[in-house]
PDB file of C-alpha atoms in Angstrom:
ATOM      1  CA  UNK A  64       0.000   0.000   0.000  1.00  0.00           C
ATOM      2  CA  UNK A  65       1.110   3.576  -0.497  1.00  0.00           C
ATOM      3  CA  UNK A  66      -0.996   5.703   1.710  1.00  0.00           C
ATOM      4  CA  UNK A  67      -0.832   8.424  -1.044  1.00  0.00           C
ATOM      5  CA  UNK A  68      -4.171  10.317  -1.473  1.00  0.00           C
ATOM      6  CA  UNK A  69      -3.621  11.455  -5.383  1.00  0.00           C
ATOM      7  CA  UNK A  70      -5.979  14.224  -7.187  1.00  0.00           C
ATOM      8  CA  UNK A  71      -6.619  15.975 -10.568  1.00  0.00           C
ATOM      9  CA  UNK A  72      -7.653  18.905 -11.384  1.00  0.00           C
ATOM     10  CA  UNK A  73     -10.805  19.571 -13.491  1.00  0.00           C
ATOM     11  CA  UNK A  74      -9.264  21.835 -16.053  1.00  0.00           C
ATOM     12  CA  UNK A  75      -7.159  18.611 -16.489  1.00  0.00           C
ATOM     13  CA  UNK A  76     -10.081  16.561 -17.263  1.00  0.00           C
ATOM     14  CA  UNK A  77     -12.145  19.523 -18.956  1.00  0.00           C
ATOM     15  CA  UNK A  78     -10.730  18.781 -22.265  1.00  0.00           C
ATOM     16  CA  UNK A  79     -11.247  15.023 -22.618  1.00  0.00           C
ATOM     17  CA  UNK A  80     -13.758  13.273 -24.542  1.00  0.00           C
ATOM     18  CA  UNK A  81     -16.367  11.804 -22.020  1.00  0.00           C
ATOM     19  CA  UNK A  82     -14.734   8.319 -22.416  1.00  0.00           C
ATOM     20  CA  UNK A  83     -11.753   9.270 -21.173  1.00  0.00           C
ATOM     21  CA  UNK A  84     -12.917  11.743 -18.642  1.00  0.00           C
ATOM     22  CA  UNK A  85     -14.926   8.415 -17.014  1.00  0.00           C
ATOM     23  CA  UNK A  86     -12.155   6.213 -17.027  1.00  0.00           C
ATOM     24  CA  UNK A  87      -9.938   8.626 -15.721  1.00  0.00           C
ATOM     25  CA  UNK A  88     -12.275   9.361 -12.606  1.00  0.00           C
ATOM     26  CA  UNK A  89     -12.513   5.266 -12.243  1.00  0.00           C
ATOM     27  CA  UNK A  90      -9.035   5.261 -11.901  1.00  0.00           C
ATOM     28  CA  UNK A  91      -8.684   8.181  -9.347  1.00  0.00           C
ATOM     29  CA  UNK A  92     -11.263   6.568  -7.283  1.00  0.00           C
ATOM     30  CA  UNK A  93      -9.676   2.894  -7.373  1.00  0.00           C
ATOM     31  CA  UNK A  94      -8.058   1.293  -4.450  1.00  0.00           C
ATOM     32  CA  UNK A  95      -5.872  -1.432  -4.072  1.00  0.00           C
ATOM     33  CA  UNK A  96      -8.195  -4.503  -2.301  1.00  0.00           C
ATOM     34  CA  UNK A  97      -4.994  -6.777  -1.277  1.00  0.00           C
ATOM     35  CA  UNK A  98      -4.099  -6.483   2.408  1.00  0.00           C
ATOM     36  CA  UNK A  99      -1.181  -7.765   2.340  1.00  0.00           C
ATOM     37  CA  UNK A 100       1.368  -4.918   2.855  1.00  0.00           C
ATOM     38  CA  UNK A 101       4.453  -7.058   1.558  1.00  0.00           C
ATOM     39  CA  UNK A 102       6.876  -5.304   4.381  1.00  0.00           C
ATOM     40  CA  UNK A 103       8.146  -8.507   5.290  1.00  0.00           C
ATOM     41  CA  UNK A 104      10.053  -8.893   1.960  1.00  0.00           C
ATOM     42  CA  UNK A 105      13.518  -7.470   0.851  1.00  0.00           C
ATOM     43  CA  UNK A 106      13.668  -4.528  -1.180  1.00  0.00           C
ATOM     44  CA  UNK A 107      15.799  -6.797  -3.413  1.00  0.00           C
ATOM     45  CA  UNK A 108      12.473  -8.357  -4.185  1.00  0.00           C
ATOM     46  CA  UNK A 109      10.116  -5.198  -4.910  1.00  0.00           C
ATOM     47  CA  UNK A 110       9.466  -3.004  -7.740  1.00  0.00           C
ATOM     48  CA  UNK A 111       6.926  -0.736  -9.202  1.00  0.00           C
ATOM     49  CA  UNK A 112       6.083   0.397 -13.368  1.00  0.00           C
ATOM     50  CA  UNK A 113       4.646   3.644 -14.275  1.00  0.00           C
ATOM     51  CA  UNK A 114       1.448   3.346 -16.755  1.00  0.00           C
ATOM     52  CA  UNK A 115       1.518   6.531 -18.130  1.00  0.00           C
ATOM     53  CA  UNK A 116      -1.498   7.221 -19.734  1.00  0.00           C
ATOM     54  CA  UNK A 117      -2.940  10.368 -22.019  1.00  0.00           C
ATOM     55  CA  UNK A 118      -5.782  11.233 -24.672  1.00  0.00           C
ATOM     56  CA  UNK A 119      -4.972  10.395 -28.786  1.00  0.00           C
ATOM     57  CA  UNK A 120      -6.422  12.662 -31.304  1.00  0.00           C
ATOM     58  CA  UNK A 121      -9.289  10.228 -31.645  1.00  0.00           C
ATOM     59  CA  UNK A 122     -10.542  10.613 -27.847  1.00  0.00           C
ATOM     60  CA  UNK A 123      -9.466   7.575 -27.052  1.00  0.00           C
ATOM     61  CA  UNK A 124      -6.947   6.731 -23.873  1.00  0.00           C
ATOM     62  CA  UNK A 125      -3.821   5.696 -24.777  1.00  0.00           C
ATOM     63  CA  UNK A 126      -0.573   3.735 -22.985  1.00  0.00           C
ATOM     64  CA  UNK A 127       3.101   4.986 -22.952  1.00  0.00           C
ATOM     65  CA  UNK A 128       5.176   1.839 -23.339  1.00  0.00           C
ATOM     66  CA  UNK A 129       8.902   0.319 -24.247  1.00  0.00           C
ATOM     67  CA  UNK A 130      10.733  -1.864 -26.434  1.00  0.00           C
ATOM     68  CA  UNK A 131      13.538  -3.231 -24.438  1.00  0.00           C
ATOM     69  CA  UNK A 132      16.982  -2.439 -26.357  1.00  0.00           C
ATOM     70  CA  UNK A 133      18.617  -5.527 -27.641  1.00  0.00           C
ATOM     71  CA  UNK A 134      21.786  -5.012 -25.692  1.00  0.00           C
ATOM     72  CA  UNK A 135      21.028  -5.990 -22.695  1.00  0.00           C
ATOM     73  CA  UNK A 136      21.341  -9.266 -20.844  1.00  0.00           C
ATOM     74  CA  UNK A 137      17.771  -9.825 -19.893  1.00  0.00           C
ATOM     75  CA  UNK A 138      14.291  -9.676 -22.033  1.00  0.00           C
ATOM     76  CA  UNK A 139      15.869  -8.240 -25.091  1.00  0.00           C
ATOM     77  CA  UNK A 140      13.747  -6.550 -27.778  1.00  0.00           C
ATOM     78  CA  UNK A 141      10.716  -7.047 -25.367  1.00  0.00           C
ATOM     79  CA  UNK A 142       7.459  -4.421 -24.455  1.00  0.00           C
ATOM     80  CA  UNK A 143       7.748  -3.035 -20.900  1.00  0.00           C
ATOM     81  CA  UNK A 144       6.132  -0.279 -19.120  1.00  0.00           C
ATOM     82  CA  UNK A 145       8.849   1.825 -17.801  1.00  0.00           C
ATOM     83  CA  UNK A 146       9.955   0.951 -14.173  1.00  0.00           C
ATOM     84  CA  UNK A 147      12.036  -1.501 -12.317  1.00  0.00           C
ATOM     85  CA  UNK A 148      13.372  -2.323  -8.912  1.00  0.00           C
ATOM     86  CA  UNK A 149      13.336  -0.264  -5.846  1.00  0.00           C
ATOM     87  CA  UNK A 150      16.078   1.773  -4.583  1.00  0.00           C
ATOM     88  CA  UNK A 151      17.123   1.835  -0.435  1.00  0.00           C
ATOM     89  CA  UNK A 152      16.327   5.871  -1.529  1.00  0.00           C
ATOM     90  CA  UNK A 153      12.988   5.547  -2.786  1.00  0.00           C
ATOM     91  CA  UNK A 154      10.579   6.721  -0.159  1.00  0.00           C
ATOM     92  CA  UNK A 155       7.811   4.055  -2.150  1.00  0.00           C
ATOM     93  CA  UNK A 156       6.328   2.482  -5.275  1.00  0.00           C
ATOM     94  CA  UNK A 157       5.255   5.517  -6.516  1.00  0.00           C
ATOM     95  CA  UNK A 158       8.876   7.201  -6.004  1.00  0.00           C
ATOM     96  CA  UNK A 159      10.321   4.010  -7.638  1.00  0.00           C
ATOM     97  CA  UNK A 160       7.990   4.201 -10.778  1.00  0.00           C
ATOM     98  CA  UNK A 161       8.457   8.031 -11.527  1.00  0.00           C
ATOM     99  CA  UNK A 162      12.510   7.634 -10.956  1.00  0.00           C
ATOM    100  CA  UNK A 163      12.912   4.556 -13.051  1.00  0.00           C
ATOM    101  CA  UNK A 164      10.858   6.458 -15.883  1.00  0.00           C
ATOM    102  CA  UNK A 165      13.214   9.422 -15.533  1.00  0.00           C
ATOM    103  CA  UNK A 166      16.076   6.931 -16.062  1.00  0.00           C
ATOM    104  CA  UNK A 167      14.862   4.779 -19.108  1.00  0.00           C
ATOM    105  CA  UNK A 168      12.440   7.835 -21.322  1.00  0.00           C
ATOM    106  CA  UNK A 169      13.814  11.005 -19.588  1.00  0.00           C
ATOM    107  CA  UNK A 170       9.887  11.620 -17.974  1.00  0.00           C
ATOM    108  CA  UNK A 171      10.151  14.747 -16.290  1.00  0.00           C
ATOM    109  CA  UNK A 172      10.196  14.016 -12.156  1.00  0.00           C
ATOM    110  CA  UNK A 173       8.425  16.488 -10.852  1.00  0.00           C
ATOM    111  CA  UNK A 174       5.614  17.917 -13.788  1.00  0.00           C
ATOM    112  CA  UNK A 175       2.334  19.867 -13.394  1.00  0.00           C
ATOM    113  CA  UNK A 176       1.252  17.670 -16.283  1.00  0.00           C
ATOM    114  CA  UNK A 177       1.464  14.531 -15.043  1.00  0.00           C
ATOM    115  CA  UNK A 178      -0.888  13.130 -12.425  1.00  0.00           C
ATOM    116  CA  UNK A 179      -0.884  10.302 -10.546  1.00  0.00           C
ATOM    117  CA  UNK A 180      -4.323   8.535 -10.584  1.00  0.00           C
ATOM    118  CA  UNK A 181      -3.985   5.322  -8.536  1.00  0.00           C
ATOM    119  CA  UNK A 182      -1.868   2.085  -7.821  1.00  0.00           C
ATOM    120  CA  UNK A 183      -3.052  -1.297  -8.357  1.00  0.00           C
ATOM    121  CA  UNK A 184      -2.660  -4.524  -6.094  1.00  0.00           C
ATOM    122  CA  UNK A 185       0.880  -5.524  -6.823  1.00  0.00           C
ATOM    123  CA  UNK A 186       1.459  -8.839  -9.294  1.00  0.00           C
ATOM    124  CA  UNK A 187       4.347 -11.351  -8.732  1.00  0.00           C
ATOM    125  CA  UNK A 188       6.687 -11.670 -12.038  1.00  0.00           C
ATOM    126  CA  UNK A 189       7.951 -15.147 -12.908  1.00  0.00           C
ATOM    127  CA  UNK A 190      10.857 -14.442 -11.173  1.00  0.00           C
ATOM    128  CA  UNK A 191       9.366 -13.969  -7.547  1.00  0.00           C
ATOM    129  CA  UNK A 192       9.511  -9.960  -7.892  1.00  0.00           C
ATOM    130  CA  UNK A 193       6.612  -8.098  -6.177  1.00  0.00           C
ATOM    131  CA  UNK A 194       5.385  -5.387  -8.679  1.00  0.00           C
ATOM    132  CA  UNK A 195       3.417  -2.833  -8.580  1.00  0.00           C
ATOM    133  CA  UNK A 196       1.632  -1.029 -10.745  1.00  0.00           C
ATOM    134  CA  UNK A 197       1.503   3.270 -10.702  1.00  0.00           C
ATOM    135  CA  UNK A 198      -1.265   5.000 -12.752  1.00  0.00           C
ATOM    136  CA  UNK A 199      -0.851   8.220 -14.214  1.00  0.00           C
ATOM    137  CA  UNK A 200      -2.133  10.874 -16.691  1.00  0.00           C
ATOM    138  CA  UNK A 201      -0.443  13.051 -18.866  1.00  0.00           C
ATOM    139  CA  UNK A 202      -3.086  15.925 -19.922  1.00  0.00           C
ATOM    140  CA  UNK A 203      -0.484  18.245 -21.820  1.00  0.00           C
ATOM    141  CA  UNK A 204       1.218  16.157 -25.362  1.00  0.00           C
ATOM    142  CA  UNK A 205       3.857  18.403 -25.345  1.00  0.00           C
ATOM    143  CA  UNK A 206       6.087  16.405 -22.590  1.00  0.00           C
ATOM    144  CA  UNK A 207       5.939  13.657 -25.160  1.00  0.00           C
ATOM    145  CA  UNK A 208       7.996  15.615 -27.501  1.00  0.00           C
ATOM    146  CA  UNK A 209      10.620  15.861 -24.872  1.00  0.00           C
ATOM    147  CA  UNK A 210      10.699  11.882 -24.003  1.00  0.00           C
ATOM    148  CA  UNK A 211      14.384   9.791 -25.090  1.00  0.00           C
ATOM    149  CA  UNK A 212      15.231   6.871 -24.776  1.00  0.00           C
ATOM    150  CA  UNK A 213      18.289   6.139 -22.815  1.00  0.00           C
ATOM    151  CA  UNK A 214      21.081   4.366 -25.035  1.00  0.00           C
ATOM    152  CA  UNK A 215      21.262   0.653 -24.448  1.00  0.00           C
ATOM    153  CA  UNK A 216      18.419   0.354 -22.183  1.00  0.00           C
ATOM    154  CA  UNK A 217      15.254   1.358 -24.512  1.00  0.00           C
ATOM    155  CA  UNK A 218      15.640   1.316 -28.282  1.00  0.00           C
ATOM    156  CA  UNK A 219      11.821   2.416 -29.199  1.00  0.00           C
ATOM    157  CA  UNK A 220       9.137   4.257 -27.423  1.00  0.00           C
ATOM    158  CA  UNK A 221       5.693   3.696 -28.742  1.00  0.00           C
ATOM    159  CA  UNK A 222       1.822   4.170 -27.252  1.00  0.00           C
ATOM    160  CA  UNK A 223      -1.139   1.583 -27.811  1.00  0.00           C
ATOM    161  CA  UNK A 224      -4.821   2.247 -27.257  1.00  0.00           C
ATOM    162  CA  UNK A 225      -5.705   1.036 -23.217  1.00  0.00           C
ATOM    163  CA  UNK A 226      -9.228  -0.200 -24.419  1.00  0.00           C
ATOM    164  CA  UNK A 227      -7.622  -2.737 -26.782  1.00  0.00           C
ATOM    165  CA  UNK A 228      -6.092  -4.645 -24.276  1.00  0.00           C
ATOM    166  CA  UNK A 229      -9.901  -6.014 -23.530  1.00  0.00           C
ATOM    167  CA  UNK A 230     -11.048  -6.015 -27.260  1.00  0.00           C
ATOM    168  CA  UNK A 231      -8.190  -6.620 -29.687  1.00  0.00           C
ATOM    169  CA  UNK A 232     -10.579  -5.331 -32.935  1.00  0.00           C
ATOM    170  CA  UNK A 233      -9.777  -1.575 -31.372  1.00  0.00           C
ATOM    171  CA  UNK A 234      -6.313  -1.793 -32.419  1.00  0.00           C
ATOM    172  CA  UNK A 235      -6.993  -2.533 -36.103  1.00  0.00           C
ATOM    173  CA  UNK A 236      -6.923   1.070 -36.840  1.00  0.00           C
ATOM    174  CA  UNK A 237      -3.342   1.128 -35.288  1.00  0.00           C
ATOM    175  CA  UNK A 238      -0.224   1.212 -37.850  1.00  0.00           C
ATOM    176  CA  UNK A 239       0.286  -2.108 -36.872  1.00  0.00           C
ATOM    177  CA  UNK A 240       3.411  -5.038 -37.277  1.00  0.00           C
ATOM    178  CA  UNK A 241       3.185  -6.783 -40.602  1.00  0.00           C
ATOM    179  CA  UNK A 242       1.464 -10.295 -39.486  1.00  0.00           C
ATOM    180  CA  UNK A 243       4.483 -13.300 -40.237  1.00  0.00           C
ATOM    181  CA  UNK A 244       7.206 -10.615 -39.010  1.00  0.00           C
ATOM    182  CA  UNK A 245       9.987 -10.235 -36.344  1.00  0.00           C
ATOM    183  CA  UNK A 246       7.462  -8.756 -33.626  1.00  0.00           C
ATOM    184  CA  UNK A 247       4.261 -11.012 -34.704  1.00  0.00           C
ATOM    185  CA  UNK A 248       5.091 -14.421 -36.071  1.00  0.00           C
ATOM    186  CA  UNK A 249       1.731 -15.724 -34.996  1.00  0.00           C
ATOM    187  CA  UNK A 250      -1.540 -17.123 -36.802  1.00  0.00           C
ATOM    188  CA  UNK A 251      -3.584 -14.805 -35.044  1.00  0.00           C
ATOM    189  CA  UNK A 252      -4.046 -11.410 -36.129  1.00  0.00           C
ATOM    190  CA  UNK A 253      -4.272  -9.375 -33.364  1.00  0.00           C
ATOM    191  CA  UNK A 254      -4.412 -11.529 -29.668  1.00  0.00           C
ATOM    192  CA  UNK A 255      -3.558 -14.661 -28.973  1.00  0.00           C
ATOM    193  CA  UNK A 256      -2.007 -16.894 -25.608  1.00  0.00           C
ATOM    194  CA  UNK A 257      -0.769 -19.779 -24.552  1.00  0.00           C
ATOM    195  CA  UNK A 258      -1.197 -21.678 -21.194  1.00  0.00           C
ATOM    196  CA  UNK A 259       1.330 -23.086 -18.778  1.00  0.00           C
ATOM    197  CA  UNK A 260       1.537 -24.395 -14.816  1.00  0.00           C
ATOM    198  CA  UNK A 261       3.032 -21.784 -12.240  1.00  0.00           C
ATOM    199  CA  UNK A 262       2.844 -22.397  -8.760  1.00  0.00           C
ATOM    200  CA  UNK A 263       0.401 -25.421  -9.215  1.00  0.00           C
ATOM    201  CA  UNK A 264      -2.625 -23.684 -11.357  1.00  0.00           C
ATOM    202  CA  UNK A 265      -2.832 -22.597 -15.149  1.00  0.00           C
ATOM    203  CA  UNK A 266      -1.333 -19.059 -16.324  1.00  0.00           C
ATOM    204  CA  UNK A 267      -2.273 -18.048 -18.937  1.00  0.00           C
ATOM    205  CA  UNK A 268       0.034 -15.776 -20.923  1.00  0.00           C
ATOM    206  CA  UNK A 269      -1.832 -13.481 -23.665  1.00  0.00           C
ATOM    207  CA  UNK A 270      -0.076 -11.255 -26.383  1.00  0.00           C
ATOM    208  CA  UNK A 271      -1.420  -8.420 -28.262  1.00  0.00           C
ATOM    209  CA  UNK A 272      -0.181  -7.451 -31.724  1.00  0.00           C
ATOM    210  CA  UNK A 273       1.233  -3.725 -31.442  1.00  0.00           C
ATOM    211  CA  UNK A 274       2.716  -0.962 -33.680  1.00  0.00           C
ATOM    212  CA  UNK A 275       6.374  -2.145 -32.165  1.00  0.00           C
ATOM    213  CA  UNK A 276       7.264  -4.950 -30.187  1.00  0.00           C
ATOM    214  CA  UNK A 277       4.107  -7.417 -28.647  1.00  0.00           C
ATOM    215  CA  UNK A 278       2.399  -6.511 -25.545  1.00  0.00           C
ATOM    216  CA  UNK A 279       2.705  -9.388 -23.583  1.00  0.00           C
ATOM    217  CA  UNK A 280       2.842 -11.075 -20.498  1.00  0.00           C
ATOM    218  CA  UNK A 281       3.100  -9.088 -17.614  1.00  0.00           C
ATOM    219  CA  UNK A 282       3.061  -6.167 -19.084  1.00  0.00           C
ATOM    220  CA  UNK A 283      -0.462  -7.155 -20.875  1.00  0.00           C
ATOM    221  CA  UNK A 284      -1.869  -8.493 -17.637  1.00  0.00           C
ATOM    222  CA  UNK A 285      -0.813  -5.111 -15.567  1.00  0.00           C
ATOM    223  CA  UNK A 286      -2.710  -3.540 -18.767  1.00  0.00           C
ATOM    224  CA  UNK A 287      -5.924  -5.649 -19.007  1.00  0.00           C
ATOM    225  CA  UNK A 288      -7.026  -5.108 -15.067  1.00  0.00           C
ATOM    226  CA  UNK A 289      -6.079  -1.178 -15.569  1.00  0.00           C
ATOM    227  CA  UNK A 290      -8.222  -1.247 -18.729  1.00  0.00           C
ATOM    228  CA  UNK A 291     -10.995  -3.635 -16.644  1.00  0.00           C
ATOM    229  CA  UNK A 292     -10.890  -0.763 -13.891  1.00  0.00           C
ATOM    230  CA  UNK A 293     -10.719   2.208 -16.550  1.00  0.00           C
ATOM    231  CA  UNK A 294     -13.878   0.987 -18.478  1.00  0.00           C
ATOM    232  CA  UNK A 295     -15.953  -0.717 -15.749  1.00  0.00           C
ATOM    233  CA  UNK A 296     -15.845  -3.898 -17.846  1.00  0.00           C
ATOM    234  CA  UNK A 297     -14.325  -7.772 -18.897  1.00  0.00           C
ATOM    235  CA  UNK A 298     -12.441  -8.835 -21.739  1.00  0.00           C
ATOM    236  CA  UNK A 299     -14.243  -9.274 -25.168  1.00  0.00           C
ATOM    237  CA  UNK A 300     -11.779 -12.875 -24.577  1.00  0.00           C
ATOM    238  CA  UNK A 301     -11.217 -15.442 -22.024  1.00  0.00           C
ATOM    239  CA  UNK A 302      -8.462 -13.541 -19.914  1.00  0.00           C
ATOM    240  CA  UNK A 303      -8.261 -16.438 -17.315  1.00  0.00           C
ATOM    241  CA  UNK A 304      -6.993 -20.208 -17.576  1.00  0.00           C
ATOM    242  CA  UNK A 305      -9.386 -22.742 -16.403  1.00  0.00           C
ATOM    243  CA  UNK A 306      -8.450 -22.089 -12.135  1.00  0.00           C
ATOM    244  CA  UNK A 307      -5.963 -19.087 -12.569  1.00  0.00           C
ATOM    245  CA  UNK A 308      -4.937 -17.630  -9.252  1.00  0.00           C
ATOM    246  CA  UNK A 309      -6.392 -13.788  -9.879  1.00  0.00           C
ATOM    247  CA  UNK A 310      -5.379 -12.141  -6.553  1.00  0.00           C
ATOM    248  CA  UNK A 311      -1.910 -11.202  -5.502  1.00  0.00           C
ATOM    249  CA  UNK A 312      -3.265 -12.687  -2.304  1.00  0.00           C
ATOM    250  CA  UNK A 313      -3.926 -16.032  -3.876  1.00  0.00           C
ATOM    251  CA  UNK A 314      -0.465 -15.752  -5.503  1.00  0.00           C
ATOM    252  CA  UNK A 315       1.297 -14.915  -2.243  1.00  0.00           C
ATOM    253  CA  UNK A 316      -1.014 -17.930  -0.708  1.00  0.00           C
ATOM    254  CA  UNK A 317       0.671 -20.301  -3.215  1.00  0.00           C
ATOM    255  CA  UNK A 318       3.988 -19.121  -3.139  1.00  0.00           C
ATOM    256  CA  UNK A 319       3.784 -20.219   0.462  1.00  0.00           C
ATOM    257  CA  UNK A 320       2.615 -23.330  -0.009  1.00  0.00           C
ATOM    258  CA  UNK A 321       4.852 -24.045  -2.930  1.00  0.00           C
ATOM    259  CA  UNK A 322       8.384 -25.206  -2.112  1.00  0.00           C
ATOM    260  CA  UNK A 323      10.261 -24.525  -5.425  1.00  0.00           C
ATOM    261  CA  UNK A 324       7.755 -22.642  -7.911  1.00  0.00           C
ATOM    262  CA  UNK A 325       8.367 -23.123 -11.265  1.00  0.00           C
ATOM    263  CA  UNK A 326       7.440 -22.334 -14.723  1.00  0.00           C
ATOM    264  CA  UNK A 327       5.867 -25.224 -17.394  1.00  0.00           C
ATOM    265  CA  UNK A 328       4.728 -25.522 -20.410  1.00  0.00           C
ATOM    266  CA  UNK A 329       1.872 -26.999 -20.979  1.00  0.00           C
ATOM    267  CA  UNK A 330       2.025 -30.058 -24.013  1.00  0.00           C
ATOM    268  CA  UNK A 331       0.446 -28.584 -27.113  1.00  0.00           C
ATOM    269  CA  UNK A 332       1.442 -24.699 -26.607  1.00  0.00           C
ATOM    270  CA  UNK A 333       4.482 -22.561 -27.754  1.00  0.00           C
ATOM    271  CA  UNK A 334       7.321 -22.080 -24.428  1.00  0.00           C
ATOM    272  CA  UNK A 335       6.106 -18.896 -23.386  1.00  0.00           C
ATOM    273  CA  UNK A 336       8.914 -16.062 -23.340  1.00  0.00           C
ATOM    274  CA  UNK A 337       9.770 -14.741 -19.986  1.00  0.00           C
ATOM    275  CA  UNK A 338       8.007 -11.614 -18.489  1.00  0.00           C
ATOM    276  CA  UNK A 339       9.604  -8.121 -18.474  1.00  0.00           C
ATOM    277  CA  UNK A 340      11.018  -6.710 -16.018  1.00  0.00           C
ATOM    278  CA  UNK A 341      12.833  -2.820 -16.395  1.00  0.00           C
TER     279      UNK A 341
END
């Protein structure tokens, strides 16, 4: 939990299209349901991604994300939302999120244009890292103009629409991947998953055909339950595996009971990649 107590101000909101001006107040209003407060773990293990979110031309809300630079060691060439692992300095997630995006796209710290909205209940990477999820809005474009990407950590910097992370057809208007290319060598045109066994129940890891790199695994699941908060509804798809754990509460519940988790593919789908981590 953060304890933060975040606000916008209407001539923030006055401009939006009434879409976005409801999401946006969803958002502000949401509150993490988890009670577990995760102190007990080492900062080692904790980290935090900033969503970053702001209105396209067509009225619709749209996501700041990253493709991972292909130098480094770990999830090269991958989608992330900006972010990573907490500093002894950071005073919280929220710190952690806004300094990690100053690092990686050059995101002003401290903006009058940026808001934070709300975080989410944390979700537990592959790896056993705790991470949580910051929400923000950008009302004023211009900062975008002013975003790099730092040299061998991010080598692109491209937005997708929030919505179609719960109904796929939405991004068909996007500039999107050539299908049968580097970033989409799938069947499917614009969603598709595969399933595998984590801590003794189904996960179920979707990816979502993008303008860049795929939006995928963590990253997508971070972006489905903001969109399912956002627009007050459920996936045009079946988000869940057949007895997913949903909560981080559940997930903490099995990590407990679960001597040596570990990640398997189930027979008859593709080895899903691992999930990204800043």
């Amino acid at each position: 939990m953060t304890g933060h107590v975040f606000s916008i101000s209407d001539s923030a909101l006055a401009s939006l299209s009434t879409s976005s001006r409801v999401a946006i107040q969803r958002l502000l209003a949401h509150s993490p349901e988890s009670s577990n407060t995760y102190a007990d773990l080492p900062i080692s293990k904790l980290a935090a991604v900033l969503v970053l979110l702001y209105e396209g031309a067509g009225g619709e809300l749209r996501v700041l994300l990253t493709t991972r630079s292909k130098e480094l060691r770990s999830h090269p060439g991958q989608t992330a939302l900006p972010g990573g692992k907490m500093d002894k300095t950071d005073a919280g997630v929220v710190e952690t999120a806004f300094r990690e995006a100053n690092e990686e796209i050059a995101l002003p710290l401290y903006s009058p244009h940026v808001h934070t909205l709300c975080t989410l209940d944390p979700f537990v990477s592959r790896y056993m890292v705790v991470v949580t999820p910051v929400v923000a809005f950008l009302h004023n474009l211009s900062v975008l103009e002013e975003l790099r990407a730092a040299p061998g950590e991010v080598a692109h910097i491209f937005d997708h629409p929030l919505e179609a992370l719960l109904d796929p057809e939405l991004a068909r208007k996007e500039a999107l991947v050539s299908l049968d290319s580097e970033h989409w060598p799938y069947e499917e045109e614009l969603h598709n998953f595969t399933d595998a066994l984590w801590l003794g129940s189904i996960y179920r890891l979707h990816r979502f055909r993008s303008t860049a790199s795929p939006v995928k695994g963590l990253t997508a699941d971070i972006l489905m339950e903001i969109a399912k908060v956002a627009y007050a509804r459920d996936a045009a798809f079946e988000r869940w595996g057949p007895g997913q754990l949903k909560s981080f509460d559940e997930v903490q519940q099995a990590i407990s009971a679960c001597s040596q988790p570990h990640w398997q593919p189930l027979p008859g789908n593709v080895a899903p990649t691992a999930t990204v981590l800043a």
